[in-house]
Structures are given as structure tokens and as C-alpha cells.
Coordinates of C-alpha atoms and ligand atoms in Angstrom, one line a residue:
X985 CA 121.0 100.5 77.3
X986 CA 118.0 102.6 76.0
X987 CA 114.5 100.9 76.3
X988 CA 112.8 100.6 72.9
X989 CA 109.4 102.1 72.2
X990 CA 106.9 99.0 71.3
X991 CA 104.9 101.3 69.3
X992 CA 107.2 102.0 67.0
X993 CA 109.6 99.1 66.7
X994 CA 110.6 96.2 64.2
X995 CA 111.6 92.7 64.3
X996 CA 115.0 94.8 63.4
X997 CA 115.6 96.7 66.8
X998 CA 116.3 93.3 68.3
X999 CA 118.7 91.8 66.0
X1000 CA 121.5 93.4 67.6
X1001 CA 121.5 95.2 71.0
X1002 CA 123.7 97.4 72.4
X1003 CA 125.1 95.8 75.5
X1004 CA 122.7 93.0 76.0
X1005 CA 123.6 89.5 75.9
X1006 CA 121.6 86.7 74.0
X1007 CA 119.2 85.8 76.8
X1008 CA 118.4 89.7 77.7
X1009 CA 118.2 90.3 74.1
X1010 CA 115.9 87.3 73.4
X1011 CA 113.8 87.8 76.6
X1012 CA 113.3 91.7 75.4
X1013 CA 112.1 90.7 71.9
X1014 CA 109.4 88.4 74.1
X1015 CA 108.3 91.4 75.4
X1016 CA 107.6 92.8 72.4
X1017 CA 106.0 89.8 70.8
X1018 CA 103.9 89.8 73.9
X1019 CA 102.9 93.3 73.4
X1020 CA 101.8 92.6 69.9
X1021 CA 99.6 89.4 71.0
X1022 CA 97.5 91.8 73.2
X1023 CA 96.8 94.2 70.6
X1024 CA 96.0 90.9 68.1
X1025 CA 99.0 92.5 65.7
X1026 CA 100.8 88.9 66.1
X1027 CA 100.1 86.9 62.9
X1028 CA 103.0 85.0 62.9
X1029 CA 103.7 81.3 62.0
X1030 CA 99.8 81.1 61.9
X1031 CA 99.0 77.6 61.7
X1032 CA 97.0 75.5 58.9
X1033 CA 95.5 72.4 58.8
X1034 CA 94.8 72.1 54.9
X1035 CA 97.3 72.4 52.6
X1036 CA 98.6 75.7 50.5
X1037 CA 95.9 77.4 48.3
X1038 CA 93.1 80.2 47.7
X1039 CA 91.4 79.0 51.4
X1040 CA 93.0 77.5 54.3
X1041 CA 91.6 76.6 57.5
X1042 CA 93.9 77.8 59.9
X1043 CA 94.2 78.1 63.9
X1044 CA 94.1 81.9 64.7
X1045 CA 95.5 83.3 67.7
X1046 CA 93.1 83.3 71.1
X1047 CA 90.6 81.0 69.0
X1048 CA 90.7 77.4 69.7
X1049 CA 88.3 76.3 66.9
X1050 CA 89.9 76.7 63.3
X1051 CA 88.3 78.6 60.5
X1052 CA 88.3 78.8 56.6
X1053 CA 89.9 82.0 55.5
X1054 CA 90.5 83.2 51.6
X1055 CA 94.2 83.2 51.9
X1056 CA 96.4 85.7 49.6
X1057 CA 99.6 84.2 51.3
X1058 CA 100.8 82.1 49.4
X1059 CA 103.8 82.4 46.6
X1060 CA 102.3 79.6 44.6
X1061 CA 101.0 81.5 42.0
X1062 CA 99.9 78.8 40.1
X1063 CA 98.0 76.3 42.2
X1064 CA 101.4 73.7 41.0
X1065 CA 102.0 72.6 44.4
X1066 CA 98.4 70.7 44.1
X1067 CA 98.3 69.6 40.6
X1068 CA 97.5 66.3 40.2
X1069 CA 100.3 65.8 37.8
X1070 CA 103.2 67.5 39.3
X1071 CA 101.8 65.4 43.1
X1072 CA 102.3 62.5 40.7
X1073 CA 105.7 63.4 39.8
X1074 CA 106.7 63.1 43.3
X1075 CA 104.9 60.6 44.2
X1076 CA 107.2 58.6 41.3
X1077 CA 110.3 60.1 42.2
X1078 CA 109.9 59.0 46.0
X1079 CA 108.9 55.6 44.8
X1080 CA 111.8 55.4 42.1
X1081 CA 114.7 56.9 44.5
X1082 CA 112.9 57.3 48.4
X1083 CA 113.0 60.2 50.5
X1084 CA 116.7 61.3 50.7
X1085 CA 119.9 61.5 48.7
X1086 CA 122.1 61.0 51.1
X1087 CA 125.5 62.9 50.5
X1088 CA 126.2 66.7 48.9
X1089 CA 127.0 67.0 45.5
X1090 CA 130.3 66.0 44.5
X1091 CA 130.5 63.4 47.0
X1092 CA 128.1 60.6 46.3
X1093 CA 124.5 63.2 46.5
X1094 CA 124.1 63.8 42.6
X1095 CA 121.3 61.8 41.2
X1096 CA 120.0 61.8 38.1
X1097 CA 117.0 64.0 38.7
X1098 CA 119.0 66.6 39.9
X1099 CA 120.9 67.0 36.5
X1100 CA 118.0 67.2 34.5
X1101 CA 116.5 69.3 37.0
X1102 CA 119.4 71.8 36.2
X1103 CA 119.4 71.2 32.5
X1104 CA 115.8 71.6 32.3
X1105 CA 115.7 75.0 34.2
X1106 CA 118.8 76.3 32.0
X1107 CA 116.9 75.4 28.8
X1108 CA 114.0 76.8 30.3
X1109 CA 116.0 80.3 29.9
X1110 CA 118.1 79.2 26.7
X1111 CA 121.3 78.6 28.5
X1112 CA 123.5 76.0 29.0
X1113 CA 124.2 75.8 32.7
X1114 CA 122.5 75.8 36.2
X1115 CA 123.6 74.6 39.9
X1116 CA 121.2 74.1 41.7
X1117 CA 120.8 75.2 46.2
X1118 CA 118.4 73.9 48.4
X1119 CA 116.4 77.3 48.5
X1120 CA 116.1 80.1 46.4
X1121 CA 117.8 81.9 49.5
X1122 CA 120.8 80.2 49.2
X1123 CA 120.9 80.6 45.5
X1124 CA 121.6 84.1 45.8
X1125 CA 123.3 84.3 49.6
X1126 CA 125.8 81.6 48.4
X1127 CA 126.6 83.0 44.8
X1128 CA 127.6 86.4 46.1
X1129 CA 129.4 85.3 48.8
X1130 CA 131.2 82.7 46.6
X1131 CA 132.2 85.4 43.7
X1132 CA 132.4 88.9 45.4
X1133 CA 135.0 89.9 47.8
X1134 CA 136.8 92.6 49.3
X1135 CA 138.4 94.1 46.2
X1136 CA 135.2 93.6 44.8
X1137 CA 131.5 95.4 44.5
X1138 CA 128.3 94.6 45.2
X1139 CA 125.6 97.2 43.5
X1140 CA 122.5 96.8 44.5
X1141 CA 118.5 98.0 44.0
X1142 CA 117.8 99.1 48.0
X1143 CA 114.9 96.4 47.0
X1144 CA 116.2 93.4 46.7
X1145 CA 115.4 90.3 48.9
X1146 CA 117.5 89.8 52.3
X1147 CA 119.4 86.8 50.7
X1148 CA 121.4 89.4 48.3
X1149 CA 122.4 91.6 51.4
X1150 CA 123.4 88.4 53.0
X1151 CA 125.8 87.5 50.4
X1152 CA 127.5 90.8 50.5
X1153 CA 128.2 90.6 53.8
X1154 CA 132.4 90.0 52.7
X1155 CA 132.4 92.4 49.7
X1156 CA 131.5 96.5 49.1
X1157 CA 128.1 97.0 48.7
X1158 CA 126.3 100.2 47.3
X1159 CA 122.5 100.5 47.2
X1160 CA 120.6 102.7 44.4
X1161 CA 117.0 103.8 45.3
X1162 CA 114.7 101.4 44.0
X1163 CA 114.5 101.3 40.1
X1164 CA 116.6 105.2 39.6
X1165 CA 118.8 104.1 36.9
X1166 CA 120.5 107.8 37.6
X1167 CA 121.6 106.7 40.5
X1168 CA 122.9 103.2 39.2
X1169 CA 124.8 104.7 37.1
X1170 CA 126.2 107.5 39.5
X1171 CA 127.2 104.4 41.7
X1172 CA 128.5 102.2 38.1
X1173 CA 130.9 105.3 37.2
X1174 CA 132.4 105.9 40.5
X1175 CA 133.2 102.3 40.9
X1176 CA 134.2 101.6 37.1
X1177 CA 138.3 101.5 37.9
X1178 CA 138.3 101.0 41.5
X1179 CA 137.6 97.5 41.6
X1180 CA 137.8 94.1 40.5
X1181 CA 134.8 92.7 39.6
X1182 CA 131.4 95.4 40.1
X1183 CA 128.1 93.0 39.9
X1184 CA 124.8 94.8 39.6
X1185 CA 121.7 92.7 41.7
X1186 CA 118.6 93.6 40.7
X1187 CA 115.1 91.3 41.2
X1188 CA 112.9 90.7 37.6
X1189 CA 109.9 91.0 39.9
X1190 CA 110.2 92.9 43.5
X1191 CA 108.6 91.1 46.3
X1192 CA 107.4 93.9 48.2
X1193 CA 105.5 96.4 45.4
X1194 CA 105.3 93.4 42.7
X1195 CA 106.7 95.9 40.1
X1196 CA 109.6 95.0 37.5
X1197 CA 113.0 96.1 36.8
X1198 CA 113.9 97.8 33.0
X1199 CA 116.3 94.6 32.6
X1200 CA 117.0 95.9 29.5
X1201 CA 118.0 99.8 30.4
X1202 CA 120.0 98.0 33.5
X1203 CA 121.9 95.8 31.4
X1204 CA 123.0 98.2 28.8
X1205 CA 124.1 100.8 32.1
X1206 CA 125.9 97.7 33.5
X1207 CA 127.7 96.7 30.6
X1208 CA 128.6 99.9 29.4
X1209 CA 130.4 100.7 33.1
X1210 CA 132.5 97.1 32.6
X1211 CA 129.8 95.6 35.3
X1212 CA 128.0 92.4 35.4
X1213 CA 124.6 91.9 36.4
X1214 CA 122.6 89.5 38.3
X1215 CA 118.7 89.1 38.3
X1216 CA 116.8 87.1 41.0
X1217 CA 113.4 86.8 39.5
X1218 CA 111.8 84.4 42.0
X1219 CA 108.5 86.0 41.6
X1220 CA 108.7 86.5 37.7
X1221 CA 109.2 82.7 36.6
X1222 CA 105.6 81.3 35.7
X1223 CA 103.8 84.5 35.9
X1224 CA 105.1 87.2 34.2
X1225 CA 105.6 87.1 30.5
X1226 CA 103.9 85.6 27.3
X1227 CA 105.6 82.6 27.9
X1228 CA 106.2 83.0 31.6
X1229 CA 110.0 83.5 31.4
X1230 CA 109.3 86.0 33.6
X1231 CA 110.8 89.9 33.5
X1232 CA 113.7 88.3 31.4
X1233 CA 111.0 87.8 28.9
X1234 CA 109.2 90.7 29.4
X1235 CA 112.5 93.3 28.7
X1236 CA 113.7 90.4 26.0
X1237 CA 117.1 90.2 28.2
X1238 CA 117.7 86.5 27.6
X1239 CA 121.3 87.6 26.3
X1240 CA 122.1 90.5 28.7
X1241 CA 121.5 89.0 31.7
X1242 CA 125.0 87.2 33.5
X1243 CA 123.5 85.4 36.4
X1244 CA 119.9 84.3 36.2
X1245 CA 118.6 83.3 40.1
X1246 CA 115.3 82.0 41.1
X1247 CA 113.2 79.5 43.1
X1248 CA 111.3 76.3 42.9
X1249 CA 109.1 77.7 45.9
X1250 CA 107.0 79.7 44.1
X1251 CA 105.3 79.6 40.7
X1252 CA 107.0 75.7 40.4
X1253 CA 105.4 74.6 44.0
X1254 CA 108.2 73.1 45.6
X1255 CA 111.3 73.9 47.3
X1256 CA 114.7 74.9 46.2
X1257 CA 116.8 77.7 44.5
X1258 CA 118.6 77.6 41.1
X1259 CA 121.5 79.9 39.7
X1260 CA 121.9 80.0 35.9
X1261 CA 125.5 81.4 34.4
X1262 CA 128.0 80.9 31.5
X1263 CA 129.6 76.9 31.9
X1264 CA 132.9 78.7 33.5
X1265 CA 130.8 80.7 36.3
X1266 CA 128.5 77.3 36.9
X1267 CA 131.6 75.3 37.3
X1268 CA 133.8 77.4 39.4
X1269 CA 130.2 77.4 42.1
X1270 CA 129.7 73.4 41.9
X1271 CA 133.3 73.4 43.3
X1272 CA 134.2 76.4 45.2
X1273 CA 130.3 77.8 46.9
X1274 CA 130.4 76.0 50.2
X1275 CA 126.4 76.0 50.4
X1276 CA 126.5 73.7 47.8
X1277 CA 130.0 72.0 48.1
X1278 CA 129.4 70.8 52.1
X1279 CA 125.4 70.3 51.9
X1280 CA 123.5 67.3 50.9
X1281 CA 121.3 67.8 47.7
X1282 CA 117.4 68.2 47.2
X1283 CA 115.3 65.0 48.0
X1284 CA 113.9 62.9 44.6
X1285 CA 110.9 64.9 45.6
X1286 CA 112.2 68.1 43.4
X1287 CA 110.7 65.3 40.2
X1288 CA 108.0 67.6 40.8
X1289 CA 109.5 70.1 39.5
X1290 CA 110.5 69.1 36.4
X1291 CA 106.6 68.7 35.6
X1292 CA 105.9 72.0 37.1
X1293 CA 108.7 73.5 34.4
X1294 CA 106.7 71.5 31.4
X1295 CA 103.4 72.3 32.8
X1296 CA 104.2 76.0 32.6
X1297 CA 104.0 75.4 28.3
X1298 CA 102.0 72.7 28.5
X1299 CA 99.0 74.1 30.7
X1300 CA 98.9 78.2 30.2
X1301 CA 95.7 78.2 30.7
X1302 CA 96.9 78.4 34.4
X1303 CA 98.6 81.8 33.7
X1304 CA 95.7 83.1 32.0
X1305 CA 93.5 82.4 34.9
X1306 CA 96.1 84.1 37.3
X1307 CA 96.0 87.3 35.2
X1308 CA 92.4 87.5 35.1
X1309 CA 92.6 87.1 38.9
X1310 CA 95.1 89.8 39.1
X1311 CA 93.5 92.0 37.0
X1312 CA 90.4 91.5 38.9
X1313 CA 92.0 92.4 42.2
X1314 CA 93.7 94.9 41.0
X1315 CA 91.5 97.1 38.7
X1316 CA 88.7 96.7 42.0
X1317 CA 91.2 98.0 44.9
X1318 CA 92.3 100.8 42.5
X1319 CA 88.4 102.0 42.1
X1320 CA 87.9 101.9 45.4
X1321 CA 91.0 104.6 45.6
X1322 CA 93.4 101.9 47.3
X1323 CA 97.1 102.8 45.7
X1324 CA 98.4 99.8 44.8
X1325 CA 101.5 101.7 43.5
X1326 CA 103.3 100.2 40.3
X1327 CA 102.9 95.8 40.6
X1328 CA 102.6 94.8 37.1
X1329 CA 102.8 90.7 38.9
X1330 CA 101.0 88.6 41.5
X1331 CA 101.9 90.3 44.2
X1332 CA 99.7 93.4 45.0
X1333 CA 100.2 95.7 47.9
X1334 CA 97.8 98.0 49.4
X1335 CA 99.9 101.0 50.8
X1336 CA 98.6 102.2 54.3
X1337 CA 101.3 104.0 55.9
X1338 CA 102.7 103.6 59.0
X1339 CA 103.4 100.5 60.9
X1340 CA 100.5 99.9 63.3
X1341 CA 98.2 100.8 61.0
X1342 CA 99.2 98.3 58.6
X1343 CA 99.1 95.8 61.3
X1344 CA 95.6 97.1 62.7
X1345 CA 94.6 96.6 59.5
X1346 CA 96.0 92.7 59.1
X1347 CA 94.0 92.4 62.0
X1348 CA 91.0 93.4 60.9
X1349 CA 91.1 91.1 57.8
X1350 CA 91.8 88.0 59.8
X1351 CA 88.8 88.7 61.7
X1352 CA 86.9 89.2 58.7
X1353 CA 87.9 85.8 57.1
X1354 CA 91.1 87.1 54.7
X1355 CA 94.2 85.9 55.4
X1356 CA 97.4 88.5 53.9
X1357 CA 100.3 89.8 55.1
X1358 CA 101.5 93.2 56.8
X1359 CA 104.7 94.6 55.5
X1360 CA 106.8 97.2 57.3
X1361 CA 110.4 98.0 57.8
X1362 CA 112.9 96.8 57.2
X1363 CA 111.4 94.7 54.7
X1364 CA 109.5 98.5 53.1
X1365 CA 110.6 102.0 54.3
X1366 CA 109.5 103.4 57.9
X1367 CA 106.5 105.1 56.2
X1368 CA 105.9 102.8 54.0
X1369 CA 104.2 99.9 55.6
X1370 CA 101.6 97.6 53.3
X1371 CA 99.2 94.5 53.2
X1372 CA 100.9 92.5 51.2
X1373 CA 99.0 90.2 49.1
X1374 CA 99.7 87.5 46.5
X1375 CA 97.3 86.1 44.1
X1376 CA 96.6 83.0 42.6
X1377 CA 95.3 81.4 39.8
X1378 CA 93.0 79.3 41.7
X1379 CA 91.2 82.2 43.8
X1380 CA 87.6 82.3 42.6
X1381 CA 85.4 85.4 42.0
X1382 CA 83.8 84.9 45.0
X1383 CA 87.1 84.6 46.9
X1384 CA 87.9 88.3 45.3
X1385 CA 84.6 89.9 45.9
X1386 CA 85.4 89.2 49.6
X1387 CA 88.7 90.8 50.1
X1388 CA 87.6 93.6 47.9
X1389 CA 84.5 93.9 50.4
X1390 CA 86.9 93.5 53.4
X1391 CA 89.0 96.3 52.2
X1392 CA 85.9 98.9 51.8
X1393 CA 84.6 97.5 55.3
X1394 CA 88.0 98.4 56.8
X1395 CA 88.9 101.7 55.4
X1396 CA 85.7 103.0 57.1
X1397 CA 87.6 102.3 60.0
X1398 CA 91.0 103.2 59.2
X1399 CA 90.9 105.6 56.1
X1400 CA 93.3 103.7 53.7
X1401 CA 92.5 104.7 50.4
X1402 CA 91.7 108.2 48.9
X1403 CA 88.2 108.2 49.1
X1404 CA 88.2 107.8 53.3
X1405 CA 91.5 110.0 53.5
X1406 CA 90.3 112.9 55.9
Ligands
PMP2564 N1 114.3 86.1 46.3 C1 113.1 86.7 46.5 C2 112.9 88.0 45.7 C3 112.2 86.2 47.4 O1 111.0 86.9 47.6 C4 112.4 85.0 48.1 C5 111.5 84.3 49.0 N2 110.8 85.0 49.8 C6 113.7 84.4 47.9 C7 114.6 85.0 47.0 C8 114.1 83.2 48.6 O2 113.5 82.0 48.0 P1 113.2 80.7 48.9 O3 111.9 81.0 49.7 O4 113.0 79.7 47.9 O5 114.4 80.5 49.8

């Protein structure tokens, strides 16, 4: 039972310890969770007391008064979960159907907002067919655990969200370094007659550098190799795209694309996951992808989202403020020599190295009023650890001046971007 070094450790040294039980486990990983409070590296589950946006005012760790920080947390892009119409959507759909639907699916739980909530989504994408899951998480852990199996293979960008690796779990999986379509296809050629069905998982959007997959390069590899492929873009719906069909639209994949996933928790503002197939695909998961089968459906607050989905044509003045925000950010960290390596989305990292750096550096923020979010492995590689920071389309100028000021105050301190690098 070897003792593991603090310093250097991740939420993932705990998940499974050699020869310790739950409690020694659990009591271990309190140790460590400890050891980050004293350093003020633990900002976890911080708590707020307004509601999701550009500024919350939130109850830090050791401080018993709460304070406004500019917050670049959030995934909701476009300010949706606040607008007064999609609130009033929701407002309607608890008064027209309360709070809860009461059964799963195909046993008394499918309620007329739930259909158009899937027809609207798969019209959204010029398809026919959508299911819908409770989270986007499910979407994808769910799908791929429903179609893939052990004479089966799971292709994946080493990228992709922890819901896809969690749906592989039953199946082979091969990973492919991030966005090398070499090594795709190395992978897609030594698999092409050894198994049943090979599905390549990509994201539109990646979650950790913001950048995009080549759809259309993927797709044309994947097809050509007798493979299907499946595209999560929960952080391209809304925001990227002229019409903010997100990297779909941006590669012009609508037809090459065999399983569209996503979530409502994002750009849309509320809660819940989507998957978006031919009929045949659809129906075999209403009936056969337990997640769905055995668990009661979304509450009639989802109404929302079918004004979120309209709002996203109706109102893109929304996405044009996002992009200026974006750009703003963006364009200012990467004058100030910050390497915000390849995002072409919302989400903008800072890259800063190793792993107590990154979280010195989340600490530092916090204390100077900016709320964002240090990445590190396994979520990133071991030297690869980031602030993490998603924009909106309700941040302000002022709000943007800030963190940019913030970063310059604390690379004097900890020598981040290439200007300070000694
Ligand atoms: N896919 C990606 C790429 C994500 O970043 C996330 C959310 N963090 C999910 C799926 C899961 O979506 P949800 O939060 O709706 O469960």
C-alpha cells in the first residue's frame, strides 16, 4: 500500500486503491482534500447565492461574508437560463403540467412536451429523429453502452468527455491523439474486418482547449474504413456557426454525421441530454437503452427549452455579443503572451503547466474577484494543466478588462505567459 505524494496527485489516484477498502480509501482522499484547503487550492462545489451569469456572489472558502466575483464558469453561453422568455416558458409549462412527470417513457412518462422537444431538436439539425436522456451525460454513456459490445469497437479522440469512456466500458476501445487523423486512421484500418460494428467518437467542440474537430476529414476517414461516427457537440450548439448549428455547421457535416449528441445544459440553459440518429437507431434506443427505458422523463420544466431552440434564430444578436466577448478575451490574453492554444469556441484556456501551478494560480484569481476553473489530469495531460474559462454573452467590457488585468497581476507572480517566462 504505497502512500501517495499530495503534491503531485489527482482526484484520480483515489478512484481505485490498491488494497484499501471504501472507508480507508475515502478517509485517504480526506486527507488530501484537507491538504488542498490549507494551501486555499480547494475550489470545489463553491457556493452561490445569485443565480448563473457573468457575476455571482458566492461564499468562498475561510470567508464568512460572500462576495461578487466576475464568474467565467459557467456553460451557459448565452445568458438563456435568464431570459425572460425562455423563464416564461417554464413558468407555463409548470403551470400547464406541474413539476413532475411521473413514470419513464414507455410506461405512462411521455408528455407532449417531451415529443416536440425531440422533434424540435432533430429539425434543429435537419433530421428526423431524437430520444431524449435526462443529461447530456447520459446521452452519450447510455448510447454506447446500448449499441457497442464486445465484438464491437469503440474509436475514440483521447479528448472526449468522461461520459464516452463511460459507455465503452463493455466494448473495445482505441484512443487516437487528439485531432491526428493519421492516427484515426491507423486505428480505422487495423480494425476494418475485425469487428462488428467500429464507431468513431469525436466532440464538435472539446471542452478542455475549446478547439473543433475536421467533422468533415473524420467523416470521410470513417466512412471509407466501413465505420460510423458519432459527434457530441455539447459545447458547439448555440455558439459555434453562422447559424449556431455548431461544428456540424461549421465543417457542413449535416449528412455525414451518424449520431448527433448534445446537451440542453449549456448554450439552451437547462438540463438534459439528446441523441439524434436515423428512425431505426432512435427506435431500437427508446426500447432497448436502459437509461432511458427504466428512468422517469425530464420535468415540463424542459418547455424552456423549446424557446431556448427558437430563440437561438430568433435572437442572434445573443451570438454576436458572445463572439465579440470571445474575441475580446481572446485577442487580449494572446497580447499579453498567454497561449491560449487552438479554441476557436467559448471556452478559452490559459495553459500554465503543471498542476499546482495551475491551482496556485485559481487561487490567486479568486482572491482577486474572478471566478474560473483549474484543469489538470486526468481531465488534460500531466503537464498540461490550464485555467479553464468559459465566456458568455452577457460578460461586459468591464467584466473582461478585469480578468485580463488579473491575469497580468498574476503572471508577475507565477510567470505564465511568454513575456514573464524566465
Ligand atoms: N459532453 C461534453 C463534451 C461535456 O463537456 C459535458 C458536460 N460537462 C457533457 C457531455 C455532459 O453534459 P451534461 O452536463 O448535460 O450531463
Amino acid at each position: 500500500m504505497n502512500a501517495i505524494d499530495f503534491e503531485k496527485a489527482s482526484f484520480q489516484d483515489f478512484e481505485n486503491m490498491e488494497g484499501r477498502d471504501i472507508y480507508a480509501t475515502a478517509s485517504e482522499f480526506l486527507k488530501y482534500l484537507d491538504f488542498l484547503k490549507v494551501r486555499g487550492h480547494f475550489n470545489y462545489r463553491i457556493e452561490s447565492l445569485s443565480h448563473c451569469g457573468p457575476e455571482m456572489h458566492l461564499v468562498l472558502p475561510g470567508n464568512d461574508q460572500p462576495t461578487w466575483s466576475v464568474c467565467l464558469v459557467s456553460n451557459d453561453y448565452l445568458g438563456f437560463s435568464q431570459h425572460p422568455k425562455v423563464k416564461q416558458a417554464v413558468i407555463m409549462g409548470t403551470e400547464l403540467f406541474g413539476t413532475g412527470s411521473g413514470a419513464s417513457p414507455a410506461i405512462g412518462g411521455h408528455f407532449v412536451y417531451h415529443q416536440q422537444l425531440e422533434n424540435k431538436i432533430a429539425k434543429f439539425y435537419m433530421k428526423k429523429e431524437a430520444i431524449l436522456y435526462t443529461t447530456g451525460y447520459t446521452a452519450n454513456s447510455a448510447t454506447l453502452q446500448c449499441l457497442l459490445h464486445k465484438q464491437d469497437i469503440a474509436i475514440v479522440d483521447m479528448a472526449v468527455h468522461a461520459s464516452v469512456y463511460e459507455g465503452c466500458l463493455n466494448t473495445n476501445r482505441k484512443k487516437f491523439l487528439h485531432n491526428d487523423l493519421k492516427a484515426l486512421e491507423q486505428i480505422l484500418q487495423n480494425a476494418q474486418h475485425n469487428y462488428r460494428t467500429k464507431m468513431v467518437i469525436v466532440d464538435g467542440v472539446y471542452s478542455q482547449d475549446g478547439d473543433l474537430a475536421p467533422l468533415d476529414k473524420i467523416a470521410e476517414l470513417t466512412h471509407h474504413y466501413g465505420g460510423y461516427l458519432m459527434v457530441d457537440d455539447a459545447h458547439g450548439i448555440g455558439v459555434v456557426g453562422q447559424t449556431g448549428r455548431g461544428g456540424i455547421e461549421m465543417y457542413d457535416a449535416f449528412d455525414k454525421i451518424d449520431i448527433i449528441t448534445g446537451t440542453f445544459s449549456k448554450a439552451l440553459g437547462n438540463i438534459g441530454g439528446y441523441v439524434i440518429a436515423d428512425p431505426e437507431i432512435i427506435t431500437y434506443l427508446k426500447y432497448q437503452s436502459k437509461q432511458h427505458l427504466f428512468s422517469t422523463t425530464a420535468t415540463p420544466a424542459i418547455m424552456g427549452i423549446l424557446k431556448a431552440i427558437d430563440l437561438i434564430d430568433e435572437e442572434p444578436e445573443w451570438r454576436a455579443k458572445l463572439w465579440n466577448n470571445i474575441n475580446y478575451l481572446k485577442n487580449g490574453l494572446r497580447d499579453a503572451g498567454f497561449d491560449v492554444g487552438a479554441t476557436a469556441s467559448a471556452v478559452i484556456p490559459v495553459k500554465v503547466g503543471e498542476i499546482p501551478k495551475a491551482l496556485e494560480a485559481g487561487r490567486l484569481l479568486l482572491e482577486s474577484g474572478i471566478y474560473t476553473n483549474p484543469i489538470m489530469y486526468p481531465a488534460v495531460s500531466k503537464k498540461d494543466a490550464r485555467i479553464r474559462m468559459n465566456v458568455m454573452a452577457t460578460h461586459t467590457r468591464d467584466h473582461l478588462d478585469k480578468v485580463l488585468n488579473a491575469f497580468e497581476d498574476i503572471d508577475k507572480r507565477l510567470h505564465i505567459s511568454s513575456r514573464q517566462v524566465n
